[in-house]
mmCIF file of C-alpha atoms in Angstrom:
data_model
loop_
_atom_site.group_PDB
_atom_site.id
_atom_site.type_symbol
_atom_site.label_atom_id
_atom_site.label_comp_id
_atom_site.label_asym_id
_atom_site.label_seq_id
_atom_site.Cartn_x
_atom_site.Cartn_y
_atom_site.Cartn_z
ATOM 1 C CA UNK A 1 -61.349 54.668 45.798
ATOM 2 C CA UNK A 2 -60.248 57.421 43.351
ATOM 3 C CA UNK A 3 -61.116 61.063 43.940
ATOM 4 C CA UNK A 4 -64.400 62.075 42.361
ATOM 5 C CA UNK A 5 -66.090 65.387 41.557
ATOM 6 C CA UNK A 6 -68.406 66.823 44.224
ATOM 7 C CA UNK A 7 -71.911 65.411 44.380
ATOM 8 C CA UNK A 8 -74.794 67.653 43.257
ATOM 9 C CA UNK A 9 -76.184 67.408 46.801
ATOM 10 C CA UNK A 10 -74.557 68.211 50.168
ATOM 11 C CA UNK A 11 -73.183 65.558 52.507
ATOM 12 C CA UNK A 12 -75.766 64.271 54.965
ATOM 13 C CA UNK A 13 -78.763 65.313 52.868
ATOM 14 C CA UNK A 14 -82.323 64.012 52.945
ATOM 15 C CA UNK A 15 -85.105 64.614 50.450
ATOM 16 C CA UNK A 16 -88.504 63.276 49.388
ATOM 17 C CA UNK A 17 -89.627 61.285 46.389
ATOM 18 C CA UNK A 18 -92.264 63.671 45.051
ATOM 19 C CA UNK A 19 -95.906 63.317 46.034
ATOM 20 C CA UNK A 20 -97.500 64.710 49.189
ATOM 21 C CA UNK A 21 -101.053 64.580 50.544
ATOM 22 C CA UNK A 22 -103.576 67.389 50.329
ATOM 23 C CA UNK A 23 -104.411 70.084 47.821
ATOM 24 C CA UNK A 24 -102.664 73.174 49.250
ATOM 25 C CA UNK A 25 -99.522 73.698 47.189
ATOM 26 C CA UNK A 26 -98.445 76.722 49.219
ATOM 27 C CA UNK A 27 -98.397 74.670 52.407
ATOM 28 C CA UNK A 28 -96.709 71.737 50.656
ATOM 29 C CA UNK A 29 -93.842 73.880 49.323
ATOM 30 C CA UNK A 30 -93.435 75.560 52.710
ATOM 31 C CA UNK A 31 -93.296 72.178 54.451
ATOM 32 C CA UNK A 32 -90.665 70.782 52.083
ATOM 33 C CA UNK A 33 -88.452 73.854 52.365
ATOM 34 C CA UNK A 34 -88.713 73.718 56.147
ATOM 35 C CA UNK A 35 -88.261 69.993 56.718
ATOM 36 C CA UNK A 36 -85.764 69.188 53.960
ATOM 37 C CA UNK A 37 -83.613 72.317 53.687
ATOM 38 C CA UNK A 38 -80.509 70.582 52.295
ATOM 39 C CA UNK A 39 -82.271 69.069 49.271
ATOM 40 C CA UNK A 40 -85.821 70.411 48.866
ATOM 41 C CA UNK A 41 -88.015 69.495 45.915
ATOM 42 C CA UNK A 42 -91.067 70.744 44.090
ATOM 43 C CA UNK A 43 -93.859 68.588 45.552
ATOM 44 C CA UNK A 44 -96.657 66.982 43.590
ATOM 45 C CA UNK A 45 -100.207 66.886 44.967
ATOM 46 C CA UNK A 46 -102.149 64.162 43.125
ATOM 47 C CA UNK A 47 -105.101 64.740 45.466
ATOM 48 C CA UNK A 48 -106.042 67.676 43.255
ATOM 49 C CA UNK A 49 -107.088 65.240 40.533
ATOM 50 C CA UNK A 50 -106.164 64.600 36.886
ATOM 51 C CA UNK A 51 -103.204 66.628 35.726
ATOM 52 C CA UNK A 52 -101.663 66.708 39.188
ATOM 53 C CA UNK A 53 -100.801 62.993 39.354
ATOM 54 C CA UNK A 54 -97.580 61.596 37.919
ATOM 55 C CA UNK A 55 -98.802 60.563 34.459
ATOM 56 C CA UNK A 56 -100.966 63.591 33.690
ATOM 57 C CA UNK A 57 -98.408 66.024 35.073
ATOM 58 C CA UNK A 58 -95.554 64.413 33.160
ATOM 59 C CA UNK A 59 -97.552 64.186 29.940
ATOM 60 C CA UNK A 60 -98.040 67.926 30.246
ATOM 61 C CA UNK A 61 -94.331 68.384 29.476
ATOM 62 C CA UNK A 62 -94.634 66.691 26.068
ATOM 63 C CA UNK A 63 -94.045 69.010 23.110
ATOM 64 C CA UNK A 64 -96.345 68.755 20.071
ATOM 65 C CA UNK A 65 -97.811 65.554 21.483
ATOM 66 C CA UNK A 66 -101.093 66.501 23.180
ATOM 67 C CA UNK A 67 -102.950 64.129 25.472
ATOM 68 C CA UNK A 68 -106.433 63.917 26.902
ATOM 69 C CA UNK A 69 -108.381 61.897 29.427
ATOM 70 C CA UNK A 70 -110.567 59.131 28.064
ATOM 71 C CA UNK A 71 -112.264 56.513 30.259
ATOM 72 C CA UNK A 72 -110.062 57.565 33.186
ATOM 73 C CA UNK A 73 -106.841 57.016 31.205
ATOM 74 C CA UNK A 74 -104.567 59.450 29.444
ATOM 75 C CA UNK A 75 -104.233 58.989 25.692
ATOM 76 C CA UNK A 76 -102.606 60.780 22.785
ATOM 77 C CA UNK A 77 -104.994 63.335 21.292
ATOM 78 C CA UNK A 78 -105.337 65.235 18.028
ATOM 79 C CA UNK A 79 -105.114 68.648 19.690
ATOM 80 C CA UNK A 80 -104.736 70.383 23.031
ATOM 81 C CA UNK A 81 -107.954 70.499 25.036
ATOM 82 C CA UNK A 82 -109.270 71.318 28.481
ATOM 83 C CA UNK A 83 -107.428 68.436 30.170
ATOM 84 C CA UNK A 84 -104.058 69.805 29.117
ATOM 85 C CA UNK A 85 -105.112 73.353 29.968
ATOM 86 C CA UNK A 86 -105.955 72.215 33.481
ATOM 87 C CA UNK A 87 -102.635 70.372 33.743
ATOM 88 C CA UNK A 88 -100.727 73.476 32.640
ATOM 89 C CA UNK A 89 -102.660 75.649 35.078
ATOM 90 C CA UNK A 90 -101.829 73.354 38.007
ATOM 91 C CA UNK A 91 -98.135 73.393 37.113
ATOM 92 C CA UNK A 92 -98.162 77.165 36.768
ATOM 93 C CA UNK A 93 -99.648 77.520 40.260
ATOM 94 C CA UNK A 94 -96.991 75.187 41.634
ATOM 95 C CA UNK A 95 -94.195 77.138 39.989
ATOM 96 C CA UNK A 96 -95.647 80.409 41.237
ATOM 97 C CA UNK A 97 -95.555 79.117 44.803
ATOM 98 C CA UNK A 98 -92.028 77.791 44.375
ATOM 99 C CA UNK A 99 -90.929 81.158 42.973
ATOM 100 C CA UNK A 100 -92.457 83.017 45.913
ATOM 101 C CA UNK A 101 -91.385 80.757 48.760
ATOM 102 C CA UNK A 102 -87.932 79.883 47.451
ATOM 103 C CA UNK A 103 -87.087 83.530 46.792
ATOM 104 C CA UNK A 104 -83.410 83.959 47.613
ATOM 105 C CA UNK A 105 -82.805 80.221 47.928
ATOM 106 C CA UNK A 106 -79.382 79.019 46.814
ATOM 107 C CA UNK A 107 -78.618 75.310 46.716
ATOM 108 C CA UNK A 108 -79.748 72.030 45.192
ATOM 109 C CA UNK A 109 -83.393 71.709 44.220
ATOM 110 C CA UNK A 110 -85.053 68.570 42.847
ATOM 111 C CA UNK A 111 -87.866 68.371 40.311
ATOM 112 C CA UNK A 112 -89.594 65.178 39.139
ATOM 113 C CA UNK A 113 -91.140 63.690 36.016
ATOM 114 C CA UNK A 114 -92.116 60.237 34.813
ATOM 115 C CA UNK A 115 -89.488 58.713 32.551
ATOM 116 C CA UNK A 116 -90.113 57.771 28.918
ATOM 117 C CA UNK A 117 -90.797 54.091 29.621
ATOM 118 C CA UNK A 118 -93.323 54.647 32.377
ATOM 119 C CA UNK A 119 -95.084 57.189 30.166
ATOM 120 C CA UNK A 120 -95.021 54.814 27.187
ATOM 121 C CA UNK A 121 -96.564 52.065 29.326
ATOM 122 C CA UNK A 122 -99.197 54.395 30.801
ATOM 123 C CA UNK A 123 -100.332 56.545 27.869
ATOM 124 C CA UNK A 124 -102.659 55.092 25.265
ATOM 125 C CA UNK A 125 -102.555 55.554 21.514
ATOM 126 C CA UNK A 126 -105.627 57.172 19.860
ATOM 127 C CA UNK A 127 -106.558 53.764 18.414
ATOM 128 C CA UNK A 128 -106.171 52.078 21.782
ATOM 129 C CA UNK A 129 -103.411 50.195 23.512
ATOM 130 C CA UNK A 130 -100.329 51.575 25.200
ATOM 131 C CA UNK A 131 -97.854 53.753 23.305
ATOM 132 C CA UNK A 132 -95.342 51.077 24.309
ATOM 133 C CA UNK A 133 -96.686 48.699 21.660
ATOM 134 C CA UNK A 134 -95.534 51.000 18.828
ATOM 135 C CA UNK A 135 -91.723 51.536 18.672
ATOM 136 C CA UNK A 136 -92.144 54.570 16.421
ATOM 137 C CA UNK A 137 -94.570 56.172 18.854
ATOM 138 C CA UNK A 138 -92.146 55.469 21.704
ATOM 139 C CA UNK A 139 -89.370 57.270 19.832
ATOM 140 C CA UNK A 140 -91.670 60.222 19.177
ATOM 141 C CA UNK A 141 -92.706 60.351 22.830
ATOM 142 C CA UNK A 142 -89.071 60.181 23.978
ATOM 143 C CA UNK A 143 -88.004 63.073 21.746
ATOM 144 C CA UNK A 144 -91.039 65.105 22.817
ATOM 145 C CA UNK A 145 -90.360 64.477 26.501
ATOM 146 C CA UNK A 146 -86.682 65.382 26.134
ATOM 147 C CA UNK A 147 -87.568 68.709 24.546
ATOM 148 C CA UNK A 148 -90.259 69.455 27.102
ATOM 149 C CA UNK A 149 -88.091 68.649 30.107
ATOM 150 C CA UNK A 150 -85.283 70.846 28.804
ATOM 151 C CA UNK A 151 -87.775 73.721 28.658
ATOM 152 C CA UNK A 152 -89.100 72.903 32.156
ATOM 153 C CA UNK A 153 -85.586 72.862 33.611
ATOM 154 C CA UNK A 154 -84.913 76.247 32.014
ATOM 155 C CA UNK A 155 -88.141 77.677 33.430
ATOM 156 C CA UNK A 156 -87.462 76.499 36.972
ATOM 157 C CA UNK A 157 -83.900 77.835 36.732
ATOM 158 C CA UNK A 158 -85.273 81.201 35.642
ATOM 159 C CA UNK A 159 -87.707 81.325 38.538
ATOM 160 C CA UNK A 160 -85.216 80.185 41.203
ATOM 161 C CA UNK A 161 -81.890 81.444 39.833
ATOM 162 C CA UNK A 162 -79.892 80.358 42.900
ATOM 163 C CA UNK A 163 -80.993 76.738 42.554
ATOM 164 C CA UNK A 164 -78.771 73.950 41.294
ATOM 165 C CA UNK A 165 -81.328 71.639 39.753
ATOM 166 C CA UNK A 166 -81.545 67.863 39.857
ATOM 167 C CA UNK A 167 -84.117 66.052 37.746
ATOM 168 C CA UNK A 168 -85.657 62.847 39.071
ATOM 169 C CA UNK A 169 -86.987 60.493 36.406
ATOM 170 C CA UNK A 170 -89.635 58.198 37.864
ATOM 171 C CA UNK A 171 -89.634 54.781 36.204
ATOM 172 C CA UNK A 172 -91.835 52.486 38.322
ATOM 173 C CA UNK A 173 -93.063 50.664 35.198
ATOM 174 C CA UNK A 174 -89.634 49.928 33.742
ATOM 175 C CA UNK A 175 -89.171 46.463 35.327
ATOM 176 C CA UNK A 176 -92.495 45.417 33.773
ATOM 177 C CA UNK A 177 -91.460 46.888 30.414
ATOM 178 C CA UNK A 178 -88.226 44.889 30.462
ATOM 179 C CA UNK A 179 -89.915 41.683 31.569
ATOM 180 C CA UNK A 180 -92.823 41.847 29.120
ATOM 181 C CA UNK A 181 -95.442 42.264 31.826
ATOM 182 C CA UNK A 182 -97.260 45.358 30.512
ATOM 183 C CA UNK A 183 -100.805 44.210 29.645
ATOM 184 C CA UNK A 184 -102.364 44.598 26.231
ATOM 185 C CA UNK A 185 -105.532 46.617 25.798
ATOM 186 C CA UNK A 186 -107.721 43.525 26.233
ATOM 187 C CA UNK A 187 -105.943 42.514 29.397
ATOM 188 C CA UNK A 188 -105.615 38.939 28.150
ATOM 189 C CA UNK A 189 -102.026 39.245 27.008
ATOM 190 C CA UNK A 190 -98.875 41.258 27.536
ATOM 191 C CA UNK A 191 -96.687 43.382 25.294
ATOM 192 C CA UNK A 192 -93.336 42.074 24.178
ATOM 193 C CA UNK A 193 -90.368 42.895 26.414
ATOM 194 C CA UNK A 194 -88.182 45.800 25.346
ATOM 195 C CA UNK A 195 -84.492 45.134 24.800
ATOM 196 C CA UNK A 196 -82.155 46.721 27.385
ATOM 197 C CA UNK A 197 -80.193 48.561 24.686
ATOM 198 C CA UNK A 198 -83.399 50.248 23.507
ATOM 199 C CA UNK A 199 -84.285 51.197 27.070
ATOM 200 C CA UNK A 200 -80.877 52.784 27.600
ATOM 201 C CA UNK A 201 -81.050 54.729 24.337
ATOM 202 C CA UNK A 202 -84.326 56.397 25.327
ATOM 203 C CA UNK A 203 -83.094 57.199 28.823
ATOM 204 C CA UNK A 204 -79.881 58.643 27.365
ATOM 205 C CA UNK A 205 -81.917 60.902 25.104
ATOM 206 C CA UNK A 206 -83.900 62.367 27.981
ATOM 207 C CA UNK A 207 -80.964 62.565 30.393
ATOM 208 C CA UNK A 208 -78.781 64.224 27.776
ATOM 209 C CA UNK A 209 -81.405 66.822 26.933
ATOM 210 C CA UNK A 210 -82.107 67.757 30.556
ATOM 211 C CA UNK A 211 -78.765 69.472 30.992
ATOM 212 C CA UNK A 212 -78.753 68.843 34.759
ATOM 213 C CA UNK A 213 -77.852 65.820 36.910
ATOM 214 C CA UNK A 214 -80.517 63.128 36.765
ATOM 215 C CA UNK A 215 -81.623 60.746 39.517
ATOM 216 C CA UNK A 216 -83.360 57.607 38.237
ATOM 217 C CA UNK A 217 -86.106 56.470 40.616
ATOM 218 C CA UNK A 218 -87.757 53.057 40.647
ATOM 219 C CA UNK A 219 -89.708 51.921 43.703
ATOM 220 C CA UNK A 220 -90.635 48.562 42.158
ATOM 221 C CA UNK A 221 -88.875 45.243 42.620
ATOM 222 C CA UNK A 222 -86.032 44.411 40.208
ATOM 223 C CA UNK A 223 -85.092 48.031 39.530
ATOM 224 C CA UNK A 224 -82.683 48.030 36.545
ATOM 225 C CA UNK A 225 -79.826 49.779 38.326
ATOM 226 C CA UNK A 226 -77.210 48.882 35.734
ATOM 227 C CA UNK A 227 -79.323 50.330 32.908
ATOM 228 C CA UNK A 228 -79.813 53.576 34.817
ATOM 229 C CA UNK A 229 -76.061 53.815 35.349
ATOM 230 C CA UNK A 230 -75.340 53.083 31.691
ATOM 231 C CA UNK A 231 -77.765 55.819 30.633
ATOM 232 C CA UNK A 232 -75.926 58.445 32.655
ATOM 233 C CA UNK A 233 -77.906 58.824 35.886
ATOM 234 C CA UNK A 234 -75.834 60.316 38.708
ATOM 235 C CA UNK A 235 -77.871 58.436 41.318
ATOM 236 C CA UNK A 236 -80.514 55.754 41.688
ATOM 237 C CA UNK A 237 -83.448 56.106 44.061
ATOM 238 C CA UNK A 238 -84.706 52.803 45.448
ATOM 239 C CA UNK A 239 -87.105 51.409 48.030
ATOM 240 C CA UNK A 240 -84.571 49.614 50.213
ATOM 241 C CA UNK A 241 -87.160 47.019 51.246
ATOM 242 C CA UNK A 242 -87.279 45.887 47.586
ATOM 243 C CA UNK A 243 -83.597 46.380 46.756
ATOM 244 C CA UNK A 244 -82.341 42.843 47.204
ATOM 245 C CA UNK A 245 -79.612 42.745 44.531
ATOM 246 C CA UNK A 246 -76.718 44.079 46.573
ATOM 247 C CA UNK A 247 -74.233 43.280 43.815
ATOM 248 C CA UNK A 248 -75.940 45.696 41.410
ATOM 249 C CA UNK A 249 -76.093 48.394 44.074
ATOM 250 C CA UNK A 250 -72.463 47.886 45.031
ATOM 251 C CA UNK A 251 -71.275 47.964 41.420
ATOM 252 C CA UNK A 252 -73.169 51.201 40.779
ATOM 253 C CA UNK A 253 -71.745 52.871 43.872
ATOM 254 C CA UNK A 254 -68.270 51.648 42.996
ATOM 255 C CA UNK A 255 -68.729 53.283 39.582
ATOM 256 C CA UNK A 256 -69.537 56.612 41.250
ATOM 257 C CA UNK A 257 -73.347 56.508 41.244
ATOM 258 C CA UNK A 258 -75.095 57.906 44.310
ATOM 259 C CA UNK A 259 -77.861 56.155 46.228
ATOM 260 C CA UNK A 260 -81.117 57.809 47.224
ATOM 261 C CA UNK A 261 -81.965 55.299 49.929
ATOM 262 C CA UNK A 262 -85.717 54.820 50.430
ATOM 263 C CA UNK A 263 -85.268 53.873 54.064
ATOM 264 C CA UNK A 264 -88.371 55.335 55.731
ATOM 265 C CA UNK A 265 -91.633 53.425 55.084
ATOM 266 C CA UNK A 266 -94.188 55.615 53.359
ATOM 267 C CA UNK A 267 -97.412 54.065 54.597
ATOM 268 C CA UNK A 268 -96.893 53.391 58.286
ATOM 269 C CA UNK A 269 -95.690 54.989 61.474
ATOM 270 C CA UNK A 270 -92.050 55.734 60.727
ATOM 271 C CA UNK A 271 -89.314 54.137 62.804
ATOM 272 C CA UNK A 272 -87.030 56.357 64.828
ATOM 273 C CA UNK A 273 -84.271 58.202 63.050
ATOM 274 C CA UNK A 274 -81.763 56.074 64.971
ATOM 275 C CA UNK A 275 -83.311 52.895 63.563
ATOM 276 C CA UNK A 276 -83.396 54.298 60.038
ATOM 277 C CA UNK A 277 -79.757 55.340 60.281
ATOM 278 C CA UNK A 278 -78.806 51.902 61.609
ATOM 279 C CA UNK A 279 -80.528 50.188 58.688
ATOM 280 C CA UNK A 280 -78.725 52.305 56.119
ATOM 281 C CA UNK A 281 -75.421 51.851 57.951
ATOM 282 C CA UNK A 282 -75.890 48.073 57.973
ATOM 283 C CA UNK A 283 -76.547 48.051 54.230
ATOM 284 C CA UNK A 284 -73.460 50.184 53.631
ATOM 285 C CA UNK A 285 -71.348 47.817 55.704
ATOM 286 C CA UNK A 286 -72.655 44.829 53.722
ATOM 287 C CA UNK A 287 -71.641 46.609 50.521
ATOM 288 C CA UNK A 288 -68.133 46.961 51.927
ATOM 289 C CA UNK A 289 -67.617 50.702 51.597
ATOM 290 C CA UNK A 290 -65.987 52.960 54.237
ATOM 291 C CA UNK A 291 -68.437 54.597 56.628
ATOM 292 C CA UNK A 292 -66.713 57.933 56.003
ATOM 293 C CA UNK A 293 -67.971 57.862 52.392
ATOM 294 C CA UNK A 294 -71.621 57.226 53.255
ATOM 295 C CA UNK A 295 -72.916 60.795 53.793
ATOM 296 C CA UNK A 296 -71.468 61.983 50.482
ATOM 297 C CA UNK A 297 -72.864 59.100 48.463
ATOM 298 C CA UNK A 298 -76.224 58.444 50.142
ATOM 299 C CA UNK A 299 -79.304 60.647 50.413
ATOM 300 C CA UNK A 300 -82.049 59.472 52.794
ATOM 301 C CA UNK A 301 -85.626 59.446 51.473
ATOM 302 C CA UNK A 302 -88.985 57.878 52.139
ATOM 303 C CA UNK A 303 -89.503 54.516 50.448
ATOM 304 C CA UNK A 304 -91.871 56.069 47.911
ATOM 305 C CA UNK A 305 -94.235 59.009 47.514
ATOM 306 C CA UNK A 306 -96.357 60.206 50.426
ATOM 307 C CA UNK A 307 -99.674 61.021 48.748
ATOM 308 C CA UNK A 308 -101.419 58.326 50.797
ATOM 309 C CA UNK A 309 -100.196 59.618 54.155
ATOM 310 C CA UNK A 310 -101.839 62.229 56.326
ATOM 311 C CA UNK A 311 -100.215 65.691 56.304
ATOM 312 C CA UNK A 312 -98.944 65.134 59.847
ATOM 313 C CA UNK A 313 -97.518 61.720 58.968
ATOM 314 C CA UNK A 314 -95.855 63.074 55.826
ATOM 315 C CA UNK A 315 -94.189 65.805 57.860
ATOM 316 C CA UNK A 316 -93.063 63.224 60.414
ATOM 317 C CA UNK A 317 -91.534 61.044 57.691
ATOM 318 C CA UNK A 318 -89.632 64.016 56.287
ATOM 319 C CA UNK A 319 -88.348 64.881 59.765
ATOM 320 C CA UNK A 320 -87.197 61.308 60.429
ATOM 321 C CA UNK A 321 -85.424 61.241 57.045
ATOM 322 C CA UNK A 322 -83.605 64.491 57.821
ATOM 323 C CA UNK A 323 -82.601 63.415 61.325
ATOM 324 C CA UNK A 324 -81.362 60.014 60.112
ATOM 325 C CA UNK A 325 -79.179 61.710 57.505
ATOM 326 C CA UNK A 326 -77.796 64.046 60.162
ATOM 327 C CA UNK A 327 -76.998 61.065 62.411
ATOM 328 C CA UNK A 328 -75.093 59.320 59.648
ATOM 329 C CA UNK A 329 -73.135 62.487 58.889
ATOM 330 C CA UNK A 330 -72.207 62.916 62.565
ATOM 331 C CA UNK A 331 -71.116 59.265 62.801
ATOM 332 C CA UNK A 332 -68.965 59.534 59.708
ATOM 333 C CA UNK A 333 -67.234 62.637 61.037
ATOM 334 C CA UNK A 334 -66.632 61.338 64.555
#
């Protein structure tokens, strides 16, 4: 395997996907920095309500494309209102806590946002129906998101100047977008599938604008790994229980893409770190790569976000992820 540039994460790292339980952002940031010191991230606390969950928070990054809540769904609005003000206030509090608690931190730091296709499938147009149904609106949303994420990356870099940022794009809806399974407004039909080339173009726009390495995350079945790789993602984050296409995973790794391995179940008592490490090692062996390469190419994570776990369980899952990554690093070096 040819020599490659260093990964934007340290060997033997573990991290989380994004969401955590509770409403105390100070405690959440402190927990992440303590339990996942090699690759911490800015946590999301959807328990605080609208504007803190993935769609509202991500829509808050859009530039000149305001949104509002209507009938419990986010939709494009004519002007900024109280829903966006609340979203911005929640983000500001989160960044304030990150600034305070990560003071002096130097190393990789991950931030998260929904990708353009998940936003397009989840946000409604003012006249009703998902943004996804209107190709022009999708292009506008993509450009707006790219501009907003570039500004967000710059702001986090300013607040934590020692951080080397990674951006995680969450695309749980992308398999449905590609397969034509996103429902129409009536619920009696589905929107037409989007062509892979169009999907890649939008992802390239956002990834190119970010200016930092991007991890593409999809915790749904049939994650489009090849499309993420083609768009320029440096890694793919997958729920290993749903990642059945080993050929796609192997081809991506062979092309230099990293794997954020969702190896620790998010909704149950976690297995031991030894069992988690063994599962990842077995997958790596099936893919046919040298064990010595594993810690550099693989980051251990929970299978998905942890908003539905208890605080104690979430901390336990983070600890198991970290210890499994450490085990794999020790094995590779022995």
